Amino acid sequence: MEKVVLYRRKLISKVMLFLSFIAAIYGLFWLFWILGTLFLSGFKHLTLSLFIEDPGPPGIEEGGLRHAFIGHAIITFIASVIGVPIGIFSGIYYSEYGRDSKFFKVLRNITDVMVSTPSIIMGAVMYALLVVPFKHFNALAGCLALAMLMVPVISKTTEEMLKLVPFTLREAAYALGAFKWQLIKDVVLRSAKIGILTGVLLGMARISGETAPLLFTAFNNHYLSFDVFKPMASLTVTIFDYAMSPYEFWHNQAWAASFCLALFVLILSIFAKTLVHSNFGWVKIFKRKKGQRN
């Protein structure tokens, strides 16, 4: 009887392992298919004029996407300036001050829900708050929409990284007479800085490819603009517009811009993953040394 049960367990284990392997191969196939299509269709259309020239008239095969690259960089930068401090400070509060508070447990659950909130909802909210009252689209509303998408990611990552810091470090700082704010600034944040930076990079990667919030807020602009209180061009919305156009030249530029955007997000993600592994390696070394001392 025991042999039958053991054989059944091994059979089920092998079947589930095979199904997991097939699922992984299936996911990787589509991932590499998308990346390969972007590379083959986008790389060949990369030109210097794509980055240094403004778009030409419709139907004329000239010009570039300088306005979209600059506008997207401005919107992403302002969103990061707004979202990064809020995300880090909220993560610190959840980890260091609100651990035993029921109220902040509720806020923490809300943050968990916001991590998976569809971006179009955030765009609709900012449209109602910052576009309708002013009666025109503006880039600032897009910046705030992207910042609110970034905050939950950074907040949760910061909280989890701070929880990895051993409590003995906090006790040692208290024993030396450190105040709470000194403990957080000089001990906890310094120990978790790599993990926090990882969360920031993941947050930036999350907002870099968003289109829906900007359609509702910043809209688009076919000219180079630096005024955040007016519509501003973004790379994602421009790709959408060019892909829907009837002009082959615009289609080619949309492929090239998509390749650049995907490459940027891929580099950020790989860099963030590298930082995560280096941070966990540091934690393992710390625990190993602590065990040797004990």
Coordinates of C-alpha atoms in Angstrom, one line a residue:
M1 CA 0.0 0.0 0.0
E2 CA 2.8 2.4 0.9
K3 CA 4.5 1.7 -2.4
V4 CA 1.3 2.5 -4.3
V5 CA 1.0 5.8 -2.4
L6 CA 4.7 6.7 -3.0
Y7 CA 4.4 5.8 -6.7
R8 CA 1.2 8.0 -7.0
R9 CA 3.0 10.9 -5.3
K10 CA 6.0 10.6 -7.6
L11 CA 3.7 10.4 -10.7
I12 CA 1.7 13.5 -9.6
S13 CA 5.0 15.3 -8.9
K14 CA 6.3 14.5 -12.4
V15 CA 3.1 15.5 -14.1
M16 CA 2.9 18.8 -12.2
L17 CA 6.6 19.5 -12.9
F18 CA 6.0 18.8 -16.6
L19 CA 3.0 21.1 -16.7
S20 CA 4.9 23.9 -15.0
F21 CA 7.7 23.4 -17.5
I22 CA 5.3 23.7 -20.4
A23 CA 3.7 26.8 -18.9
A24 CA 7.2 28.4 -18.4
I25 CA 8.1 27.6 -22.0
Y26 CA 4.8 29.0 -23.2
G27 CA 5.3 32.3 -21.4
L28 CA 8.9 32.6 -22.5
F29 CA 8.0 31.9 -26.1
W30 CA 5.6 34.9 -26.3
L31 CA 8.1 37.1 -24.3
F32 CA 10.9 36.4 -26.8
W33 CA 8.5 36.6 -29.7
I34 CA 7.4 40.1 -28.7
L35 CA 11.0 41.2 -28.0
G36 CA 12.2 39.7 -31.3
T37 CA 9.4 41.4 -33.2
L38 CA 10.3 44.7 -31.6
F39 CA 13.9 44.3 -32.4
L40 CA 13.4 43.2 -36.0
S41 CA 10.8 45.8 -36.8
G42 CA 12.2 48.7 -34.7
F43 CA 15.9 48.5 -34.8
K44 CA 16.2 48.9 -38.5
H45 CA 14.3 52.1 -38.4
L46 CA 16.5 53.8 -35.8
T47 CA 18.0 56.9 -37.2
L48 CA 19.6 60.0 -35.7
S49 CA 16.8 62.2 -37.0
L50 CA 14.4 60.2 -34.9
F51 CA 15.9 61.8 -31.8
I52 CA 16.9 65.2 -33.0
E53 CA 14.2 66.4 -35.3
D54 CA 10.5 67.3 -34.8
P55 CA 7.8 65.6 -36.8
G56 CA 7.1 66.7 -40.4
P57 CA 3.7 67.3 -42.0
P58 CA 1.4 64.3 -42.4
G59 CA 2.3 62.2 -45.4
I60 CA 5.8 63.7 -45.8
E61 CA 8.6 61.2 -45.0
E62 CA 10.8 63.5 -42.9
G63 CA 11.2 64.5 -39.3
G64 CA 11.6 62.6 -36.0
L65 CA 10.1 62.3 -32.6
R66 CA 12.2 64.7 -30.6
H67 CA 9.1 66.3 -29.1
A68 CA 7.8 63.0 -27.9
F69 CA 11.1 61.8 -26.3
I70 CA 11.6 65.2 -24.5
G71 CA 8.0 65.3 -23.4
H72 CA 8.0 61.8 -22.1
A73 CA 11.2 62.5 -20.2
I74 CA 9.7 65.6 -18.6
I75 CA 6.5 63.8 -17.6
T76 CA 8.4 60.8 -16.2
F77 CA 10.8 63.0 -14.3
I78 CA 8.2 65.2 -12.7
A79 CA 6.1 62.1 -11.8
S80 CA 9.2 60.5 -10.2
V81 CA 10.0 63.7 -8.2
I82 CA 6.4 63.6 -6.9
G83 CA 6.0 59.9 -6.4
V84 CA 9.4 58.7 -5.1
P85 CA 9.4 60.8 -1.8
I86 CA 5.7 59.9 -1.1
G87 CA 6.3 56.2 -1.7
I88 CA 9.5 56.1 0.4
F89 CA 8.0 58.1 3.3
S90 CA 4.8 56.0 3.4
G91 CA 6.8 52.8 3.3
I92 CA 8.9 54.1 6.3
Y93 CA 5.7 55.0 8.2
Y94 CA 4.1 51.6 7.6
S95 CA 7.3 49.8 8.7
E96 CA 8.5 51.9 11.6
Y97 CA 5.5 53.7 13.0
G98 CA 2.3 51.9 11.9
R99 CA 3.2 48.3 12.6
D100 CA 0.7 47.9 15.5
S101 CA -1.9 50.5 14.4
K102 CA -5.2 49.1 13.1
F103 CA -5.7 52.4 11.1
F104 CA -2.5 52.0 9.2
K105 CA -3.2 48.3 8.6
V106 CA -6.2 49.5 6.7
L107 CA -4.1 52.0 4.8
R108 CA -1.6 49.2 4.0
N109 CA -4.4 47.0 2.6
I110 CA -5.5 50.0 0.5
T111 CA -2.0 50.3 -0.8
D112 CA -1.9 46.6 -1.7
V113 CA -5.1 47.1 -3.7
M114 CA -3.6 50.2 -5.5
V115 CA -0.6 48.2 -6.7
S116 CA -2.9 46.3 -9.1
T117 CA -5.2 49.3 -9.9
P118 CA -5.7 49.6 -13.7
S119 CA -3.9 52.7 -15.0
I120 CA -6.9 53.9 -16.9
I121 CA -8.8 54.3 -13.6
M122 CA -6.1 56.6 -12.3
G123 CA -6.2 58.5 -15.6
A124 CA -10.0 58.9 -15.3
V125 CA -9.7 60.2 -11.7
M126 CA -7.1 62.8 -12.6
Y127 CA -9.2 63.8 -15.6
A128 CA -12.1 64.6 -13.3
L129 CA -9.9 66.4 -10.8
L130 CA -7.4 68.4 -12.9
V131 CA -8.7 68.4 -16.5
V132 CA -12.4 69.1 -16.3
P133 CA -12.1 72.0 -13.8
F134 CA -9.5 73.8 -16.0
K135 CA -11.3 72.9 -19.2
H136 CA -8.2 71.8 -21.0
F137 CA -5.7 68.9 -21.0
N138 CA -2.4 69.5 -19.2
A139 CA 0.8 67.6 -18.6
L140 CA 0.7 68.2 -14.9
A141 CA -2.4 66.0 -14.5
G142 CA -0.5 63.3 -16.4
C143 CA 2.5 63.6 -14.1
L144 CA 0.2 63.3 -11.0
A145 CA -1.6 60.3 -12.5
L146 CA 1.7 58.5 -13.1
A147 CA 3.0 59.5 -9.7
M148 CA 0.0 57.9 -8.0
L149 CA 0.7 54.7 -10.0
M150 CA 4.3 54.7 -8.8
V151 CA 3.6 55.4 -5.1
P152 CA 2.1 51.9 -4.1
V153 CA 5.0 50.1 -5.8
I154 CA 7.7 52.1 -4.0
S155 CA 5.7 52.1 -0.8
K156 CA 5.4 48.3 -0.6
T157 CA 9.0 47.7 -1.7
T158 CA 10.3 50.1 0.9
E159 CA 8.2 48.5 3.6
E160 CA 9.3 45.0 2.8
M161 CA 13.0 46.1 2.5
L162 CA 12.9 47.8 5.9
K163 CA 11.3 44.7 7.5
L164 CA 14.4 42.7 6.3
V165 CA 16.7 44.9 8.5
P166 CA 17.4 42.9 11.7
F167 CA 15.7 44.2 14.8
T168 CA 19.0 43.9 16.7
L169 CA 20.4 46.8 14.7
R170 CA 17.5 48.9 16.0
E171 CA 18.1 47.8 19.6
A172 CA 21.8 48.6 19.3
A173 CA 21.0 52.1 18.0
Y174 CA 18.6 52.6 20.9
A175 CA 21.2 51.4 23.4
L176 CA 23.6 54.1 22.1
G177 CA 21.0 56.7 22.8
A178 CA 19.7 57.3 19.2
F179 CA 16.4 59.0 18.6
K180 CA 13.8 57.4 16.4
W181 CA 14.5 59.6 13.4
Q182 CA 18.3 59.1 13.8
L183 CA 17.7 55.3 13.9
I184 CA 15.7 55.4 10.7
K185 CA 18.1 57.8 8.9
D186 CA 21.4 56.4 9.9
V187 CA 20.7 52.7 10.5
V188 CA 17.5 51.4 8.8
L189 CA 17.6 53.4 5.6
R190 CA 21.3 52.9 5.1
S191 CA 20.9 49.2 5.5
A192 CA 18.0 48.9 3.1
K193 CA 19.1 51.6 0.5
I194 CA 19.7 49.0 -2.3
G195 CA 16.2 47.5 -1.9
I196 CA 14.6 50.9 -1.8
L197 CA 16.5 51.9 -5.0
T198 CA 15.2 48.8 -6.5
G199 CA 11.6 49.8 -5.7
V200 CA 12.2 53.2 -7.2
L201 CA 13.5 51.7 -10.5
L202 CA 10.5 49.3 -10.6
G203 CA 8.2 52.2 -10.1
M204 CA 9.8 54.1 -12.9
A205 CA 9.6 51.0 -15.2
R206 CA 5.9 50.7 -14.3
I207 CA 5.0 54.3 -15.4
S208 CA 7.4 54.5 -18.4
G209 CA 5.1 52.5 -20.6
E210 CA 1.7 53.8 -19.6
T211 CA -0.6 55.2 -22.2
A212 CA -4.1 55.4 -20.8
P213 CA -3.5 57.9 -18.0
L214 CA -1.8 60.3 -20.5
L215 CA -4.6 60.0 -23.0
F216 CA -7.0 61.3 -20.3
T217 CA -4.7 64.0 -19.0
A218 CA -1.6 65.2 -21.0
F219 CA -3.3 64.2 -24.3
N220 CA -0.7 64.9 -26.9
N221 CA 1.1 67.6 -28.8
H222 CA 2.6 67.5 -32.3
Y223 CA 5.1 70.3 -31.3
L224 CA 7.9 70.5 -28.8
S225 CA 6.5 72.0 -25.6
F226 CA 7.9 72.6 -22.1
D227 CA 4.7 74.0 -20.5
V228 CA 3.3 71.5 -18.1
F229 CA 0.0 73.4 -17.9
K230 CA -0.8 72.6 -21.5
P231 CA -1.0 69.4 -23.5
M232 CA 2.4 67.8 -24.0
A233 CA 3.7 65.0 -26.2
S234 CA 4.6 61.7 -24.8
L235 CA 6.2 58.7 -26.4
T236 CA 3.5 56.2 -25.6
V237 CA 0.6 58.3 -26.9
T238 CA 2.6 59.3 -30.0
I239 CA 3.2 55.6 -30.7
F240 CA -0.5 55.0 -30.4
D241 CA -1.3 57.8 -32.8
Y242 CA 1.3 56.8 -35.3
A243 CA 0.3 53.2 -35.2
M244 CA -3.3 54.2 -36.0
S245 CA -2.3 56.5 -38.9
P246 CA -2.4 55.5 -42.6
Y247 CA 1.2 56.5 -43.2
E248 CA 3.9 53.8 -43.5
F249 CA 6.6 56.2 -42.5
W250 CA 4.8 56.9 -39.2
H251 CA 4.4 53.2 -38.7
N252 CA 8.1 52.7 -39.0
Q253 CA 8.8 55.5 -36.5
A254 CA 6.3 54.0 -34.1
W255 CA 8.2 50.7 -34.3
A256 CA 11.5 52.4 -33.6
A257 CA 10.0 54.4 -30.7
S258 CA 8.5 51.2 -29.3
F259 CA 11.8 49.5 -29.5
C260 CA 13.5 52.4 -27.6
L261 CA 10.8 52.3 -24.9
A262 CA 10.9 48.6 -24.5
L263 CA 14.7 48.6 -24.3
F264 CA 14.6 51.3 -21.6
V265 CA 12.0 49.4 -19.5
L266 CA 14.0 46.2 -20.0
I267 CA 17.2 47.8 -18.8
L268 CA 15.5 49.3 -15.7
S269 CA 14.0 45.9 -14.9
I270 CA 17.2 44.0 -15.3
F271 CA 19.1 46.6 -13.2
A272 CA 16.4 46.4 -10.5
K273 CA 16.6 42.6 -10.4
T274 CA 20.4 42.8 -10.1
L275 CA 20.1 45.1 -7.2
V276 CA 17.5 42.8 -5.5
H277 CA 19.9 39.8 -5.8
S278 CA 22.8 41.8 -4.5
N279 CA 20.7 43.1 -1.6
F280 CA 19.6 39.5 -0.6
G281 CA 23.2 38.4 -0.9
W282 CA 24.1 41.1 1.6
V283 CA 21.4 39.9 4.0
K284 CA 22.6 36.2 3.7
I285 CA 26.2 37.3 4.5
F286 CA 25.0 39.3 7.5
K287 CA 23.0 36.4 8.9
R288 CA 26.0 34.0 8.2
K289 CA 28.4 36.3 10.1
K290 CA 25.9 36.7 12.9
G291 CA 25.6 32.9 13.2
Q292 CA 29.4 32.5 13.3
R293 CA 29.6 35.0 16.2
N294 CA 26.9 33.2 18.1

